[in-house]
């Protein structure tokens, strides 16, 4: 059964974790609030330093503060031919750095929708048009390289479906997964993106089962389109996610990984919280605990 020992937080709001004291401040804050794990983003670390050394240092300091590092995150577009080679090289280095730091999960995405492709077309993600065919070829070729290295390094590639990306919901994720037979190609299940595309989230969780190696906890309201106009990622409990059914489905598949909160209420963060990441983590924990208690009462 799920427990509060699985609660984590995505620390991307701490933008420059370049020194030991900055990493410690982040980790100690999350630990004090009650989180058990932290999720770090590559772009928070000093790009002029060794990625492997930066990751290893972050893991060491986090553990000193009582946190496990659930995973690292790299956001690179490998669908776009223009930036693909650099993206591939960055992801490969990240796989090696994650392994060297003693962590076995790397969160990544695929790439954005090509210009000229309408999001309104039914099943637009399928590779039937030249632009999409090229994007899918780029993605599949990149992931073939990634998986070869991931299998060697024993690192799970936990692909996250994201709004506006080639891989953005259950069905587009399935299109990626069907091309590879590898235990190291897995998923970060973020219900907010599935909700935007009106997927049945509990059903999707039951289909993926043990392919889900990491989970993001983030609410949403709206439909795909322009962020802040067509959709938002509000504070937990304010959006459209049925959290009781979400937790119940994860219980059914006996999910053992972390539940990592992503705070992406950007306007609220700026105008109300003054861009204070600790306050965002506190509000998120309060909301998560309330939703969690409601789930326990209902099960």
Short mmCIF file of C-alpha atoms in Angstrom, two decimals:
data_model
loop_
_atom_site.label_atom_id
_atom_site.label_comp_id
_atom_site.label_asym_id
_atom_site.label_seq_id
_atom_site.Cartn_x
_atom_site.Cartn_y
_atom_site.Cartn_z
CA UNK A 1 0.00 0.00 0.00
CA UNK A 2 1.08 3.56 -0.63
CA UNK A 3 2.39 5.53 2.33
CA UNK A 4 3.58 9.00 3.27
CA UNK A 5 7.12 7.62 3.14
CA UNK A 6 6.79 7.93 -0.64
CA UNK A 7 6.18 11.70 -0.68
CA UNK A 8 8.77 13.68 -2.64
CA UNK A 9 9.18 17.08 -4.26
CA UNK A 10 10.58 18.28 -7.58
CA UNK A 11 13.21 20.88 -6.68
CA UNK A 12 13.42 22.74 -10.00
CA UNK A 13 12.46 26.01 -8.28
CA UNK A 14 15.89 26.02 -6.64
CA UNK A 15 17.50 27.26 -9.85
CA UNK A 16 21.21 27.45 -8.99
CA UNK A 17 22.35 24.53 -6.89
CA UNK A 18 25.97 25.39 -7.58
CA UNK A 19 27.38 25.24 -4.05
CA UNK A 20 27.12 22.76 -1.19
CA UNK A 21 25.26 25.26 0.99
CA UNK A 22 22.60 25.82 -1.69
CA UNK A 23 21.96 22.10 -2.08
CA UNK A 24 21.86 21.70 1.70
CA UNK A 25 19.39 24.58 2.06
CA UNK A 26 17.10 22.98 -0.49
CA UNK A 27 17.32 19.47 0.98
CA UNK A 28 16.99 20.56 4.61
CA UNK A 29 13.93 22.63 3.78
CA UNK A 30 12.19 19.71 2.09
CA UNK A 31 13.18 17.31 4.86
CA UNK A 32 11.87 19.70 7.54
CA UNK A 33 8.53 19.94 5.75
CA UNK A 34 8.25 16.15 5.78
CA UNK A 35 9.27 15.01 2.32
CA UNK A 36 11.25 11.81 2.02
CA UNK A 37 12.69 12.30 -1.46
CA UNK A 38 13.83 15.01 -3.82
CA UNK A 39 13.83 15.11 -7.61
CA UNK A 40 16.63 17.19 -9.15
CA UNK A 41 16.73 18.80 -12.59
CA UNK A 42 19.99 18.89 -14.57
CA UNK A 43 19.58 22.57 -15.41
CA UNK A 44 19.74 23.51 -11.70
CA UNK A 45 23.43 22.58 -11.56
CA UNK A 46 26.54 24.38 -12.75
CA UNK A 47 26.92 23.64 -16.49
CA UNK A 48 30.65 24.33 -16.38
CA UNK A 49 31.27 21.52 -13.89
CA UNK A 50 31.32 17.75 -14.36
CA UNK A 51 27.74 16.48 -14.55
CA UNK A 52 28.79 13.27 -12.81
CA UNK A 53 30.43 15.16 -9.94
CA UNK A 54 27.48 17.54 -9.56
CA UNK A 55 24.99 14.69 -9.35
CA UNK A 56 27.09 12.69 -6.91
CA UNK A 57 27.46 15.73 -4.67
CA UNK A 58 23.71 16.39 -4.73
CA UNK A 59 22.95 12.79 -3.77
CA UNK A 60 25.47 12.87 -0.92
CA UNK A 61 24.14 16.12 0.57
CA UNK A 62 20.50 15.11 0.16
CA UNK A 63 21.12 11.88 2.02
CA UNK A 64 22.92 13.76 4.78
CA UNK A 65 19.71 15.75 5.19
CA UNK A 66 17.54 12.62 5.29
CA UNK A 67 16.33 12.58 1.69
CA UNK A 68 16.69 10.05 -1.08
CA UNK A 69 17.11 11.31 -4.64
CA UNK A 70 14.21 9.70 -6.49
CA UNK A 71 15.55 10.60 -9.93
CA UNK A 72 17.16 13.28 -12.07
CA UNK A 73 15.42 15.16 -14.88
CA UNK A 74 16.74 16.24 -18.26
CA UNK A 75 14.57 18.12 -20.75
CA UNK A 76 15.95 17.77 -24.26
CA UNK A 77 14.16 17.75 -27.61
CA UNK A 78 15.28 14.83 -29.78
CA UNK A 79 12.39 15.13 -32.26
CA UNK A 80 13.76 18.32 -33.84
CA UNK A 81 16.58 17.61 -36.31
CA UNK A 82 18.20 20.98 -35.62
CA UNK A 83 19.07 20.30 -31.96
CA UNK A 84 18.89 16.52 -31.94
CA UNK A 85 22.61 15.71 -31.90
CA UNK A 86 23.29 17.91 -28.89
CA UNK A 87 20.21 16.58 -27.14
CA UNK A 88 21.35 13.01 -27.66
CA UNK A 89 24.82 13.78 -26.35
CA UNK A 90 23.41 15.52 -23.26
CA UNK A 91 21.05 12.66 -22.44
CA UNK A 92 23.84 10.10 -22.80
CA UNK A 93 26.08 12.03 -20.43
CA UNK A 94 23.17 12.32 -18.04
CA UNK A 95 22.56 8.56 -18.06
CA UNK A 96 26.19 7.99 -17.11
CA UNK A 97 26.07 10.71 -14.44
CA UNK A 98 22.91 9.30 -12.88
CA UNK A 99 24.46 5.84 -12.75
CA UNK A 100 27.68 7.21 -11.27
CA UNK A 101 25.70 8.99 -8.55
CA UNK A 102 24.01 5.75 -7.49
CA UNK A 103 20.54 6.68 -8.80
CA UNK A 104 18.72 4.42 -11.24
CA UNK A 105 16.08 6.68 -12.85
CA UNK A 106 16.36 9.45 -15.42
CA UNK A 107 13.23 11.44 -16.28
CA UNK A 108 13.14 12.63 -19.90
CA UNK A 109 10.81 13.83 -22.64
CA UNK A 110 10.72 13.29 -26.39
CA UNK A 111 10.30 16.63 -28.15
CA UNK A 112 7.79 19.17 -29.35
CA UNK A 113 5.25 18.96 -32.14
CA UNK A 114 6.69 20.10 -35.50
CA UNK A 115 5.60 23.48 -36.85
CA UNK A 116 2.74 23.13 -39.28
CA UNK A 117 1.09 20.19 -37.53
CA UNK A 118 -2.40 20.96 -36.22
CA UNK A 119 -3.23 19.75 -32.73
CA UNK A 120 -6.87 19.58 -33.78
CA UNK A 121 -6.36 16.70 -36.20
CA UNK A 122 -7.66 13.37 -34.93
CA UNK A 123 -4.80 11.09 -33.89
CA UNK A 124 -2.36 13.75 -35.07
CA UNK A 125 0.54 12.08 -33.26
CA UNK A 126 0.61 9.02 -35.52
CA UNK A 127 3.44 9.16 -38.09
CA UNK A 128 1.33 9.53 -41.23
CA UNK A 129 2.68 12.85 -42.49
CA UNK A 130 6.24 13.71 -43.54
CA UNK A 131 6.91 16.09 -40.64
CA UNK A 132 5.62 13.62 -38.09
CA UNK A 133 7.38 10.71 -39.75
CA UNK A 134 10.67 12.56 -39.51
CA UNK A 135 10.04 13.51 -35.87
CA UNK A 136 9.19 9.95 -34.94
CA UNK A 137 12.23 8.62 -36.78
CA UNK A 138 14.38 11.07 -34.84
CA UNK A 139 12.83 10.03 -31.52
CA UNK A 140 13.05 6.31 -32.15
CA UNK A 141 16.65 6.55 -33.37
CA UNK A 142 17.61 8.56 -30.29
CA UNK A 143 15.90 6.18 -27.89
CA UNK A 144 17.61 3.23 -29.52
CA UNK A 145 20.91 4.86 -28.54
CA UNK A 146 19.67 5.82 -25.08
CA UNK A 147 18.46 2.33 -24.26
CA UNK A 148 21.69 0.68 -25.33
CA UNK A 149 23.53 2.83 -22.80
CA UNK A 150 20.79 2.67 -20.15
CA UNK A 151 20.85 -1.12 -20.20
CA UNK A 152 24.60 -1.06 -19.72
CA UNK A 153 24.42 1.47 -16.86
CA UNK A 154 21.28 -0.10 -15.28
CA UNK A 155 19.36 3.18 -15.44
CA UNK A 156 15.61 3.27 -16.05
CA UNK A 157 14.55 5.85 -18.62
CA UNK A 158 11.29 7.12 -17.17
CA UNK A 159 9.65 8.92 -20.08
CA UNK A 160 7.15 11.61 -19.18
CA UNK A 161 4.19 12.42 -21.43
CA UNK A 162 3.82 16.21 -21.56
CA UNK A 163 1.23 18.52 -23.10
CA UNK A 164 2.34 19.82 -26.49
CA UNK A 165 4.97 17.12 -26.95
CA UNK A 166 5.00 14.30 -29.50
CA UNK A 167 4.54 11.94 -26.55
CA UNK A 168 1.85 13.65 -24.47
CA UNK A 169 -0.77 11.13 -23.27
CA UNK A 170 -1.51 7.41 -22.93
CA UNK A 171 -1.90 6.68 -26.64
CA UNK A 172 1.14 8.59 -27.88
CA UNK A 173 3.20 6.98 -25.11
CA UNK A 174 1.98 3.59 -26.29
CA UNK A 175 3.25 4.46 -29.78
CA UNK A 176 6.74 4.94 -28.33
CA UNK A 177 6.69 1.93 -26.02
CA UNK A 178 5.62 -0.56 -28.69
CA UNK A 179 8.86 -0.05 -30.63
CA UNK A 180 11.16 -1.31 -27.87
CA UNK A 181 11.35 -4.47 -25.82
CA UNK A 182 13.47 -3.24 -22.93
CA UNK A 183 12.91 -3.39 -19.19
CA UNK A 184 14.75 -0.05 -18.97
CA UNK A 185 12.18 1.90 -21.01
CA UNK A 186 9.63 2.92 -18.39
CA UNK A 187 7.43 5.82 -17.39
CA UNK A 188 6.98 8.80 -15.18
CA UNK A 189 3.21 8.90 -14.76
CA UNK A 190 2.05 12.52 -14.53
CA UNK A 191 -1.77 12.55 -14.28
CA UNK A 192 -2.10 16.22 -15.22
CA UNK A 193 -1.11 15.64 -18.84
CA UNK A 194 -3.32 12.59 -19.15
CA UNK A 195 -6.22 14.62 -17.75
CA UNK A 196 -5.74 17.44 -20.28
CA UNK A 197 -6.18 14.91 -23.09
CA UNK A 198 -9.15 13.32 -21.30
CA UNK A 199 -7.50 9.94 -20.74
CA UNK A 200 -8.98 7.65 -18.11
CA UNK A 201 -6.15 7.96 -15.61
CA UNK A 202 -6.92 4.99 -13.31
CA UNK A 203 -7.41 2.78 -16.36
CA UNK A 204 -4.09 3.94 -17.84
CA UNK A 205 -2.31 3.20 -14.56
CA UNK A 206 -3.71 -0.33 -14.56
CA UNK A 207 -2.55 -0.83 -18.16
CA UNK A 208 1.00 0.36 -17.53
CA UNK A 209 1.41 -1.49 -14.22
CA UNK A 210 5.08 -2.09 -13.42
CA UNK A 211 6.20 0.10 -16.32
CA UNK A 212 5.48 3.02 -13.98
CA UNK A 213 8.73 3.64 -12.11
CA UNK A 214 8.10 7.24 -11.03
CA UNK A 215 5.00 9.35 -10.38
CA UNK A 216 4.44 13.09 -10.47
CA UNK A 217 1.70 14.59 -8.35
CA UNK A 218 0.24 17.61 -10.15
CA UNK A 219 -3.29 18.84 -10.70
CA UNK A 220 -4.73 20.50 -13.80
CA UNK A 221 -7.78 22.19 -15.23
CA UNK A 222 -8.58 23.06 -18.84
CA UNK A 223 -7.74 21.70 -22.26
CA UNK A 224 -4.51 21.59 -24.32
CA UNK A 225 -3.54 24.93 -25.75
CA UNK A 226 -1.90 28.03 -24.33
CA UNK A 227 -0.74 27.78 -20.74
CA UNK A 228 -2.52 30.30 -18.53
CA UNK A 229 -5.32 30.73 -21.06
CA UNK A 230 -6.53 27.25 -21.98
CA UNK A 231 -5.15 25.30 -19.05
CA UNK A 232 -3.43 25.64 -15.68
CA UNK A 233 -1.63 23.47 -13.17
CA UNK A 234 -3.30 24.72 -9.97
CA UNK A 235 -2.60 23.83 -6.36
CA UNK A 236 -3.33 20.18 -5.56
CA UNK A 237 -7.02 19.55 -5.08
CA UNK A 238 -8.18 22.57 -7.07
CA UNK A 239 -8.10 20.90 -10.48
CA UNK A 240 -9.88 18.04 -12.22
CA UNK A 241 -7.88 15.05 -10.97
CA UNK A 242 -9.82 12.50 -8.91
CA UNK A 243 -7.09 11.88 -6.35
CA UNK A 244 -8.84 9.07 -4.54
CA UNK A 245 -9.14 7.04 -7.75
CA UNK A 246 -5.56 7.93 -8.63
CA UNK A 247 -4.18 6.65 -5.32
CA UNK A 248 -6.43 3.60 -5.46
CA UNK A 249 -5.14 2.60 -8.90
CA UNK A 250 -1.52 2.97 -7.73
CA UNK A 251 -2.36 0.77 -4.74
CA UNK A 252 -3.83 -1.85 -7.06
CA UNK A 253 -0.64 -2.12 -9.10
CA UNK A 254 1.41 -2.12 -5.86
CA UNK A 255 3.43 0.92 -6.88
CA UNK A 256 6.57 1.18 -4.73
CA UNK A 257 8.25 4.32 -6.08
CA UNK A 258 8.03 7.95 -5.00
CA UNK A 259 5.15 10.39 -5.42
CA UNK A 260 6.95 13.57 -6.45
CA UNK A 261 5.01 16.83 -6.25
CA UNK A 262 5.54 19.26 -9.14
CA UNK A 263 4.50 22.79 -8.24
CA UNK A 264 3.73 24.56 -11.51
CA UNK A 265 1.29 27.26 -10.38
CA UNK A 266 3.60 29.87 -11.86
CA UNK A 267 1.46 32.98 -11.41
CA UNK A 268 0.61 32.04 -7.82
CA UNK A 269 4.28 31.37 -7.17
CA UNK A 270 5.22 34.82 -8.42
CA UNK A 271 2.39 37.00 -7.17
CA UNK A 272 1.49 35.29 -3.89
CA UNK A 273 4.51 33.28 -2.75
CA UNK A 274 7.15 35.72 -3.94
CA UNK A 275 8.97 32.89 -5.74
CA UNK A 276 9.75 31.19 -2.44
CA UNK A 277 10.19 27.47 -3.20
CA UNK A 278 9.95 26.43 0.45
CA UNK A 279 6.50 28.02 0.73
CA UNK A 280 5.43 26.18 -2.43
CA UNK A 281 6.65 22.92 -0.91
CA UNK A 282 4.79 23.63 2.34
CA UNK A 283 1.48 24.41 0.61
CA UNK A 284 1.88 21.31 -1.54
CA UNK A 285 2.50 19.10 1.48
CA UNK A 286 -0.56 20.47 3.25
CA UNK A 287 -2.71 19.77 0.21
CA UNK A 288 -1.20 16.34 -0.39
CA UNK A 289 -1.71 15.27 3.22
CA UNK A 290 -5.35 16.37 3.10
CA UNK A 291 -6.00 14.46 -0.12
CA UNK A 292 -4.14 11.50 1.33
CA UNK A 293 -6.27 11.46 4.50
CA UNK A 294 -9.42 11.58 2.41
CA UNK A 295 -8.18 8.60 0.40
CA UNK A 296 -7.42 6.60 3.53
CA UNK A 297 -10.90 7.32 4.90
CA UNK A 298 -12.53 6.08 1.70
CA UNK A 299 -10.54 2.90 1.11
#
